[in-house]
PDB file of C-alpha atoms and ligand atoms in Angstrom:
ATOM      1  CA  UNK A   1      13.358   2.577  19.252  1.00  0.00           C
ATOM      2  CA  UNK A   2      10.855   5.283  19.708  1.00  0.00           C
ATOM      3  CA  UNK A   3       8.488   5.874  16.824  1.00  0.00           C
ATOM      4  CA  UNK A   4       8.749   8.650  14.667  1.00  0.00           C
ATOM      5  CA  UNK A   5       5.864  10.072  12.779  1.00  0.00           C
ATOM      6  CA  UNK A   6       4.964  12.967  10.171  1.00  0.00           C
ATOM      7  CA  UNK A   7       1.826  13.683   8.635  1.00  0.00           C
ATOM      8  CA  UNK A   8       1.068  11.542   5.795  1.00  0.00           C
ATOM      9  CA  UNK A   9       2.673  13.278   2.718  1.00  0.00           C
ATOM     10  CA  UNK A  10       1.097  13.382  -0.646  1.00  0.00           C
ATOM     11  CA  UNK A  11      -1.941  11.365  -0.405  1.00  0.00           C
ATOM     12  CA  UNK A  12      -4.355  12.215  -3.433  1.00  0.00           C
ATOM     13  CA  UNK A  13      -8.160  11.841  -3.108  1.00  0.00           C
ATOM     14  CA  UNK A  14     -10.142  12.455  -6.625  1.00  0.00           C
ATOM     15  CA  UNK A  15     -13.529  13.245  -7.090  1.00  0.00           C
ATOM     16  CA  UNK A  16     -15.720  10.078  -7.361  1.00  0.00           C
ATOM     17  CA  UNK A  17     -15.885  10.189 -11.021  1.00  0.00           C
ATOM     18  CA  UNK A  18     -12.544  10.859 -11.506  1.00  0.00           C
ATOM     19  CA  UNK A  19     -11.334   7.942  -9.051  1.00  0.00           C
ATOM     20  CA  UNK A  20     -13.555   5.493 -11.431  1.00  0.00           C
ATOM     21  CA  UNK A  21     -11.995   6.543 -14.443  1.00  0.00           C
ATOM     22  CA  UNK A  22      -8.544   6.473 -13.136  1.00  0.00           C
ATOM     23  CA  UNK A  23      -9.239   2.870 -11.695  1.00  0.00           C
ATOM     24  CA  UNK A  24     -10.615   1.898 -15.524  1.00  0.00           C
ATOM     25  CA  UNK A  25      -7.428   3.542 -16.852  1.00  0.00           C
ATOM     26  CA  UNK A  26      -5.239   1.746 -14.950  1.00  0.00           C
ATOM     27  CA  UNK A  27      -6.764  -1.517 -15.975  1.00  0.00           C
ATOM     28  CA  UNK A  28      -7.037  -0.904 -19.563  1.00  0.00           C
ATOM     29  CA  UNK A  29      -3.171   0.073 -19.367  1.00  0.00           C
ATOM     30  CA  UNK A  30      -2.174  -3.030 -17.228  1.00  0.00           C
ATOM     31  CA  UNK A  31      -4.170  -5.450 -18.973  1.00  0.00           C
ATOM     32  CA  UNK A  32      -2.149  -4.693 -22.203  1.00  0.00           C
ATOM     33  CA  UNK A  33       0.820  -6.262 -20.079  1.00  0.00           C
ATOM     34  CA  UNK A  34       1.372  -9.784 -21.601  1.00  0.00           C
ATOM     35  CA  UNK A  35       4.383 -12.229 -20.877  1.00  0.00           C
ATOM     36  CA  UNK A  36       6.840 -11.922 -23.846  1.00  0.00           C
ATOM     37  CA  UNK A  37       9.132 -14.524 -25.070  1.00  0.00           C
ATOM     38  CA  UNK A  38      10.046 -13.385 -28.230  1.00  0.00           C
ATOM     39  CA  UNK A  39      12.492 -10.455 -27.245  1.00  0.00           C
ATOM     40  CA  UNK A  40      14.509  -8.347 -29.586  1.00  0.00           C
ATOM     41  CA  UNK A  41      18.355  -7.437 -28.612  1.00  0.00           C
ATOM     42  CA  UNK A  42      17.833  -3.764 -28.862  1.00  0.00           C
ATOM     43  CA  UNK A  43      19.534  -2.345 -25.703  1.00  0.00           C
ATOM     44  CA  UNK A  44      17.190  -0.400 -23.084  1.00  0.00           C
ATOM     45  CA  UNK A  45      18.080   2.667 -21.274  1.00  0.00           C
ATOM     46  CA  UNK A  46      19.603   1.628 -17.608  1.00  0.00           C
ATOM     47  CA  UNK A  47      18.437   4.857 -16.393  1.00  0.00           C
ATOM     48  CA  UNK A  48      14.608   3.474 -17.067  1.00  0.00           C
ATOM     49  CA  UNK A  49      15.494   0.394 -15.420  1.00  0.00           C
ATOM     50  CA  UNK A  50      16.895   1.907 -11.992  1.00  0.00           C
ATOM     51  CA  UNK A  51      13.540   4.347 -11.911  1.00  0.00           C
ATOM     52  CA  UNK A  52      11.573   1.021 -12.335  1.00  0.00           C
ATOM     53  CA  UNK A  53      13.979  -0.730  -9.482  1.00  0.00           C
ATOM     54  CA  UNK A  54      13.344   2.465  -7.393  1.00  0.00           C
ATOM     55  CA  UNK A  55       9.565   1.918  -7.599  1.00  0.00           C
ATOM     56  CA  UNK A  56      10.075  -1.966  -6.634  1.00  0.00           C
ATOM     57  CA  UNK A  57      11.856  -0.673  -3.743  1.00  0.00           C
ATOM     58  CA  UNK A  58       8.864   1.559  -2.272  1.00  0.00           C
ATOM     59  CA  UNK A  59       7.003  -1.797  -1.985  1.00  0.00           C
ATOM     60  CA  UNK A  60       5.314  -2.709   1.453  1.00  0.00           C
ATOM     61  CA  UNK A  61       7.355  -5.007   3.196  1.00  0.00           C
ATOM     62  CA  UNK A  62       7.648  -7.021   6.566  1.00  0.00           C
ATOM     63  CA  UNK A  63       8.772  -4.577   9.176  1.00  0.00           C
ATOM     64  CA  UNK A  64      10.342  -2.425   6.256  1.00  0.00           C
ATOM     65  CA  UNK A  65      13.343  -4.484   6.240  1.00  0.00           C
ATOM     66  CA  UNK A  66      13.223  -4.804   2.521  1.00  0.00           C
ATOM     67  CA  UNK A  67      14.611  -8.310   2.268  1.00  0.00           C
ATOM     68  CA  UNK A  68      15.286  -8.322  -1.701  1.00  0.00           C
ATOM     69  CA  UNK A  69      18.404  -7.984  -3.841  1.00  0.00           C
ATOM     70  CA  UNK A  70      18.291  -6.828  -7.277  1.00  0.00           C
ATOM     71  CA  UNK A  71      21.219  -7.986  -9.582  1.00  0.00           C
ATOM     72  CA  UNK A  72      20.976  -5.984 -13.400  1.00  0.00           C
ATOM     73  CA  UNK A  73      22.847  -8.440 -15.656  1.00  0.00           C
ATOM     74  CA  UNK A  74      23.741  -6.681 -19.359  1.00  0.00           C
ATOM     75  CA  UNK A  75      26.824  -8.488 -19.839  1.00  0.00           C
ATOM     76  CA  UNK A  76      26.401 -10.871 -22.788  1.00  0.00           C
ATOM     77  CA  UNK A  77      28.930 -13.443 -21.255  1.00  0.00           C
ATOM     78  CA  UNK A  78      27.236 -13.350 -18.254  1.00  0.00           C
ATOM     79  CA  UNK A  79      23.619 -13.676 -19.727  1.00  0.00           C
ATOM     80  CA  UNK A  80      25.002 -16.907 -21.751  1.00  0.00           C
ATOM     81  CA  UNK A  81      26.459 -18.377 -18.750  1.00  0.00           C
ATOM     82  CA  UNK A  82      22.732 -17.736 -17.598  1.00  0.00           C
ATOM     83  CA  UNK A  83      21.371 -19.330 -20.718  1.00  0.00           C
ATOM     84  CA  UNK A  84      23.797 -22.460 -20.287  1.00  0.00           C
ATOM     85  CA  UNK A  85      22.659 -23.421 -16.532  1.00  0.00           C
ATOM     86  CA  UNK A  86      18.988 -22.410 -17.070  1.00  0.00           C
ATOM     87  CA  UNK A  87      18.904 -24.717 -20.038  1.00  0.00           C
ATOM     88  CA  UNK A  88      20.080 -27.659 -18.569  1.00  0.00           C
ATOM     89  CA  UNK A  89      17.819 -27.103 -15.409  1.00  0.00           C
ATOM     90  CA  UNK A  90      15.015 -26.809 -18.012  1.00  0.00           C
ATOM     91  CA  UNK A  91      15.894 -29.803 -20.159  1.00  0.00           C
ATOM     92  CA  UNK A  92      15.659 -31.876 -16.443  1.00  0.00           C
ATOM     93  CA  UNK A  93      12.448 -30.327 -16.162  1.00  0.00           C
ATOM     94  CA  UNK A  94      10.563 -30.735 -19.060  1.00  0.00           C
ATOM     95  CA  UNK A  95      12.038 -34.208 -20.083  1.00  0.00           C
ATOM     96  CA  UNK A  96      12.229 -36.118 -16.361  1.00  0.00           C
ATOM     97  CA  UNK A  97      11.024 -33.547 -13.257  1.00  0.00           C
ATOM     98  CA  UNK A  98       7.713 -31.880 -14.429  1.00  0.00           C
ATOM     99  CA  UNK A  99       4.384 -34.427 -13.855  1.00  0.00           C
ATOM    100  CA  UNK A 100       2.454 -35.180 -16.968  1.00  0.00           C
ATOM    101  CA  UNK A 101      -0.278 -32.931 -15.294  1.00  0.00           C
ATOM    102  CA  UNK A 102       1.922 -30.288 -15.012  1.00  0.00           C
ATOM    103  CA  UNK A 103       3.315 -30.244 -18.478  1.00  0.00           C
ATOM    104  CA  UNK A 104      -0.651 -30.269 -19.586  1.00  0.00           C
ATOM    105  CA  UNK A 105      -1.634 -26.913 -17.992  1.00  0.00           C
ATOM    106  CA  UNK A 106       1.886 -25.793 -19.875  1.00  0.00           C
ATOM    107  CA  UNK A 107       1.221 -26.927 -23.001  1.00  0.00           C
ATOM    108  CA  UNK A 108      -1.148 -23.731 -24.170  1.00  0.00           C
ATOM    109  CA  UNK A 109       1.805 -21.415 -23.517  1.00  0.00           C
ATOM    110  CA  UNK A 110       4.308 -23.239 -25.866  1.00  0.00           C
ATOM    111  CA  UNK A 111       7.084 -22.908 -23.499  1.00  0.00           C
ATOM    112  CA  UNK A 112      10.120 -25.455 -23.796  1.00  0.00           C
ATOM    113  CA  UNK A 113      13.567 -25.794 -22.748  1.00  0.00           C
ATOM    114  CA  UNK A 114      15.095 -23.460 -24.902  1.00  0.00           C
ATOM    115  CA  UNK A 115      15.403 -20.262 -23.447  1.00  0.00           C
ATOM    116  CA  UNK A 116      17.302 -18.247 -26.552  1.00  0.00           C
ATOM    117  CA  UNK A 117      15.634 -14.860 -24.611  1.00  0.00           C
ATOM    118  CA  UNK A 118      18.400 -15.254 -21.763  1.00  0.00           C
ATOM    119  CA  UNK A 119      20.948 -14.053 -24.450  1.00  0.00           C
ATOM    120  CA  UNK A 120      18.988 -12.124 -26.736  1.00  0.00           C
ATOM    121  CA  UNK A 121      17.013  -9.580 -24.101  1.00  0.00           C
ATOM    122  CA  UNK A 122      19.141  -6.735 -23.376  1.00  0.00           C
ATOM    123  CA  UNK A 123      18.550  -7.064 -19.550  1.00  0.00           C
ATOM    124  CA  UNK A 124      17.966  -9.808 -16.838  1.00  0.00           C
ATOM    125  CA  UNK A 125      17.276  -9.123 -13.607  1.00  0.00           C
ATOM    126  CA  UNK A 126      17.934 -11.161 -10.802  1.00  0.00           C
ATOM    127  CA  UNK A 127      15.607 -11.064  -8.115  1.00  0.00           C
ATOM    128  CA  UNK A 128      16.652 -12.752  -4.611  1.00  0.00           C
ATOM    129  CA  UNK A 129      15.094 -13.234  -1.213  1.00  0.00           C
ATOM    130  CA  UNK A 130      16.458 -12.881   2.041  1.00  0.00           C
ATOM    131  CA  UNK A 131      15.676 -14.735   5.176  1.00  0.00           C
ATOM    132  CA  UNK A 132      18.202 -12.594   7.063  1.00  0.00           C
ATOM    133  CA  UNK A 133      20.437  -9.702   6.588  1.00  0.00           C
ATOM    134  CA  UNK A 134      24.071  -9.915   7.658  1.00  0.00           C
ATOM    135  CA  UNK A 135      25.443  -6.934   9.779  1.00  0.00           C
ATOM    136  CA  UNK A 136      29.191  -6.339   9.018  1.00  0.00           C
ATOM    137  CA  UNK A 137      30.408  -8.169  11.915  1.00  0.00           C
ATOM    138  CA  UNK A 138      28.110 -11.237  10.804  1.00  0.00           C
ATOM    139  CA  UNK A 139      25.458 -11.036  13.072  1.00  0.00           C
ATOM    140  CA  UNK A 140      22.290 -12.055  11.293  1.00  0.00           C
ATOM    141  CA  UNK A 141      18.998  -9.525  11.348  1.00  0.00           C
ATOM    142  CA  UNK A 142      15.971 -11.751  10.603  1.00  0.00           C
ATOM    143  CA  UNK A 143      13.713 -10.906   8.183  1.00  0.00           C
ATOM    144  CA  UNK A 144       9.531 -11.257   8.308  1.00  0.00           C
ATOM    145  CA  UNK A 145       7.010 -12.178   5.453  1.00  0.00           C
ATOM    146  CA  UNK A 146      10.169 -12.559   3.069  1.00  0.00           C
ATOM    147  CA  UNK A 147       8.094 -14.339   0.153  1.00  0.00           C
ATOM    148  CA  UNK A 148       5.087 -11.878   0.538  1.00  0.00           C
ATOM    149  CA  UNK A 149       7.601  -9.026   0.553  1.00  0.00           C
ATOM    150  CA  UNK A 150       9.440  -9.759  -2.263  1.00  0.00           C
ATOM    151  CA  UNK A 151       6.686 -11.205  -4.565  1.00  0.00           C
ATOM    152  CA  UNK A 152       5.056  -7.596  -3.811  1.00  0.00           C
ATOM    153  CA  UNK A 153       8.063  -5.832  -4.895  1.00  0.00           C
ATOM    154  CA  UNK A 154       8.341  -7.964  -7.867  1.00  0.00           C
ATOM    155  CA  UNK A 155       4.911  -7.216  -8.929  1.00  0.00           C
ATOM    156  CA  UNK A 156       5.664  -3.346  -8.494  1.00  0.00           C
ATOM    157  CA  UNK A 157       8.828  -3.918 -10.829  1.00  0.00           C
ATOM    158  CA  UNK A 158       6.786  -5.844 -13.475  1.00  0.00           C
ATOM    159  CA  UNK A 159       4.006  -2.899 -13.346  1.00  0.00           C
ATOM    160  CA  UNK A 160       6.530  -0.404 -13.626  1.00  0.00           C
ATOM    161  CA  UNK A 161       8.417  -1.881 -16.561  1.00  0.00           C
ATOM    162  CA  UNK A 162       5.528  -2.047 -18.268  1.00  0.00           C
ATOM    163  CA  UNK A 163       4.413   1.286 -17.431  1.00  0.00           C
ATOM    164  CA  UNK A 164       7.508   2.557 -18.971  1.00  0.00           C
ATOM    165  CA  UNK A 165       6.937   0.776 -22.155  1.00  0.00           C
ATOM    166  CA  UNK A 166       9.118  -2.467 -21.686  1.00  0.00           C
ATOM    167  CA  UNK A 167       8.315  -5.969 -21.978  1.00  0.00           C
ATOM    168  CA  UNK A 168       8.868  -8.622 -19.282  1.00  0.00           C
ATOM    169  CA  UNK A 169       9.092 -12.425 -18.780  1.00  0.00           C
ATOM    170  CA  UNK A 170       8.772 -13.968 -15.364  1.00  0.00           C
ATOM    171  CA  UNK A 171      11.233 -16.544 -15.774  1.00  0.00           C
ATOM    172  CA  UNK A 172      11.772 -19.506 -12.924  1.00  0.00           C
ATOM    173  CA  UNK A 173      14.206 -22.044 -14.049  1.00  0.00           C
ATOM    174  CA  UNK A 174      14.029 -24.442 -11.219  1.00  0.00           C
ATOM    175  CA  UNK A 175      16.127 -25.325  -9.342  1.00  0.00           C
ATOM    176  CA  UNK A 176      17.688 -21.506  -9.775  1.00  0.00           C
ATOM    177  CA  UNK A 177      20.407 -21.941  -7.259  1.00  0.00           C
ATOM    178  CA  UNK A 178      23.108 -21.429 -10.239  1.00  0.00           C
ATOM    179  CA  UNK A 179      22.361 -18.031 -10.201  1.00  0.00           C
ATOM    180  CA  UNK A 180      24.178 -17.253  -6.733  1.00  0.00           C
ATOM    181  CA  UNK A 181      27.575 -18.514  -8.362  1.00  0.00           C
ATOM    182  CA  UNK A 182      27.039 -16.931 -11.606  1.00  0.00           C
ATOM    183  CA  UNK A 183      25.540 -13.592 -10.190  1.00  0.00           C
ATOM    184  CA  UNK A 184      28.308 -13.751  -7.268  1.00  0.00           C
ATOM    185  CA  UNK A 185      25.409 -13.490  -4.075  1.00  0.00           C
ATOM    186  CA  UNK A 186      25.866 -15.039  -0.982  1.00  0.00           C
ATOM    187  CA  UNK A 187      24.445 -18.334  -0.448  1.00  0.00           C
ATOM    188  CA  UNK A 188      21.458 -16.595   2.197  1.00  0.00           C
ATOM    189  CA  UNK A 189      20.151 -14.960  -0.845  1.00  0.00           C
ATOM    190  CA  UNK A 190      17.694 -17.003  -2.507  1.00  0.00           C
ATOM    191  CA  UNK A 191      17.052 -16.650  -6.373  1.00  0.00           C
ATOM    192  CA  UNK A 192      13.246 -15.866  -6.068  1.00  0.00           C
ATOM    193  CA  UNK A 193      12.796 -14.904  -9.768  1.00  0.00           C
ATOM    194  CA  UNK A 194      14.677 -14.068 -13.279  1.00  0.00           C
ATOM    195  CA  UNK A 195      13.101 -11.303 -14.760  1.00  0.00           C
ATOM    196  CA  UNK A 196      13.697 -10.847 -18.477  1.00  0.00           C
ATOM    197  CA  UNK A 197      13.360  -7.288 -19.786  1.00  0.00           C
ATOM    198  CA  UNK A 198      13.732  -5.714 -23.180  1.00  0.00           C
ATOM    199  CA  UNK A 199      11.609  -4.971 -26.235  1.00  0.00           C
ATOM    200  CA  UNK A 200       9.610  -7.590 -27.784  1.00  0.00           C
ATOM    201  CA  UNK A 201      10.981  -8.590 -31.167  1.00  0.00           C
ATOM    202  CA  UNK A 202       9.401  -7.513 -34.401  1.00  0.00           C
ATOM    203  CA  UNK A 203       6.346  -9.742 -34.970  1.00  0.00           C
ATOM    204  CA  UNK A 204       6.722 -11.605 -31.412  1.00  0.00           C
ATOM    205  CA  UNK A 205       3.621 -13.911 -30.730  1.00  0.00           C
ATOM    206  CA  UNK A 206       2.241 -14.223 -27.427  1.00  0.00           C
ATOM    207  CA  UNK A 207      -0.445 -17.460 -26.585  1.00  0.00           C
ATOM    208  CA  UNK A 208      -3.995 -16.963 -26.740  1.00  0.00           C
ATOM    209  CA  UNK A 209      -5.204 -17.134 -23.224  1.00  0.00           C
ATOM    210  CA  UNK A 210      -8.200 -15.949 -20.879  1.00  0.00           C
ATOM    211  CA  UNK A 211      -8.024 -14.036 -17.463  1.00  0.00           C
ATOM    212  CA  UNK A 212     -10.828 -15.203 -14.977  1.00  0.00           C
ATOM    213  CA  UNK A 213     -13.328 -12.756 -14.731  1.00  0.00           C
ATOM    214  CA  UNK A 214     -14.381 -10.816 -11.801  1.00  0.00           C
ATOM    215  CA  UNK A 215     -17.050 -13.272 -10.889  1.00  0.00           C
ATOM    216  CA  UNK A 216     -14.697 -16.290 -11.124  1.00  0.00           C
ATOM    217  CA  UNK A 217     -12.221 -14.864  -8.649  1.00  0.00           C
ATOM    218  CA  UNK A 218     -13.971 -12.355  -6.400  1.00  0.00           C
ATOM    219  CA  UNK A 219     -16.415 -13.290  -3.666  1.00  0.00           C
ATOM    220  CA  UNK A 220     -18.325 -10.207  -1.850  1.00  0.00           C
ATOM    221  CA  UNK A 221     -19.611 -10.335   1.638  1.00  0.00           C
TER     222      UNK A 221
HETATM  223  N1  LIG B 301      10.008 -22.978 -15.458  1.00  0.00           N
HETATM  224  C1  LIG B 301      10.090 -23.460 -16.712  1.00  0.00           C
HETATM  225  C2  LIG B 301       8.648 -23.906 -16.491  1.00  0.00           C
HETATM  226  C3  LIG B 301       7.404 -22.981 -16.675  1.00  0.00           C
HETATM  227  C4  LIG B 301       6.700 -23.201 -15.477  1.00  0.00           C
HETATM  228  C5  LIG B 301       5.557 -22.733 -15.352  1.00  0.00           C
HETATM  229  I1  LIG B 301       4.313 -22.702 -13.617  1.00  0.00           I
HETATM  230  C6  LIG B 301       5.061 -21.296 -16.312  1.00  0.00           C
HETATM  231  O1  LIG B 301       4.069 -20.606 -16.242  1.00  0.00           O
HETATM  232  C7  LIG B 301       5.727 -21.385 -17.286  1.00  0.00           C
HETATM  233  C8  LIG B 301       6.806 -21.810 -17.583  1.00  0.00           C
HETATM  234  C9  LIG B 301      10.110 -22.366 -17.685  1.00  0.00           C
HETATM  235  O2  LIG B 301      10.282 -21.324 -17.611  1.00  0.00           O
HETATM  236  O3  LIG B 301       9.765 -22.999 -18.977  1.00  0.00           O
END
């Protein structure tokens, strides 16, 4: 297919001082984001969720094939099914599958196999990655850089939800194939992550953790 080009729309360049200020402001905003595990059952406006999903859908991705599928769950019965299945896997993980080394690095986060937030939080977003798409005639269209693409879209989604004023938790029950059945997704869609979304419970607590400094995480050549 012939490529079609248009002039780059809506690129904004800011004066140097403003650029620095914007960069600092964004850092200050995003550093307030914390993974929350104590959720309120307060409902959230699905209009907000949709806007944030639209932001996620703008993520750069392999060949613009957009190899993701999102599933928004608000039905209490479905959330309850997800909780039951996730806790069964997590019990296995915490009691048998996880190595001591893994349990040791998880200890400061205070996580365990109990996942009440899967029922309490008003919205769960299942994020699936697709190694290929299926055309109506059953033909496969291969996707590229699938986990990179879905990871970037998920990052956009988390940032958008935080920016809108909602709390999130990136939950990765392992394995999570059960999400295909509960969320009614075909088997070529692979569960990537379950995003728990809502308001923090009153008095919600988060663990004391530290982030790496620039010096620790960046090399300059
Ligand atoms: N999936 C488990 C375990 C877990 C693993 C990592 I790596 C974390 O950063 C947090 C939790 C759970 O959700 O509890």
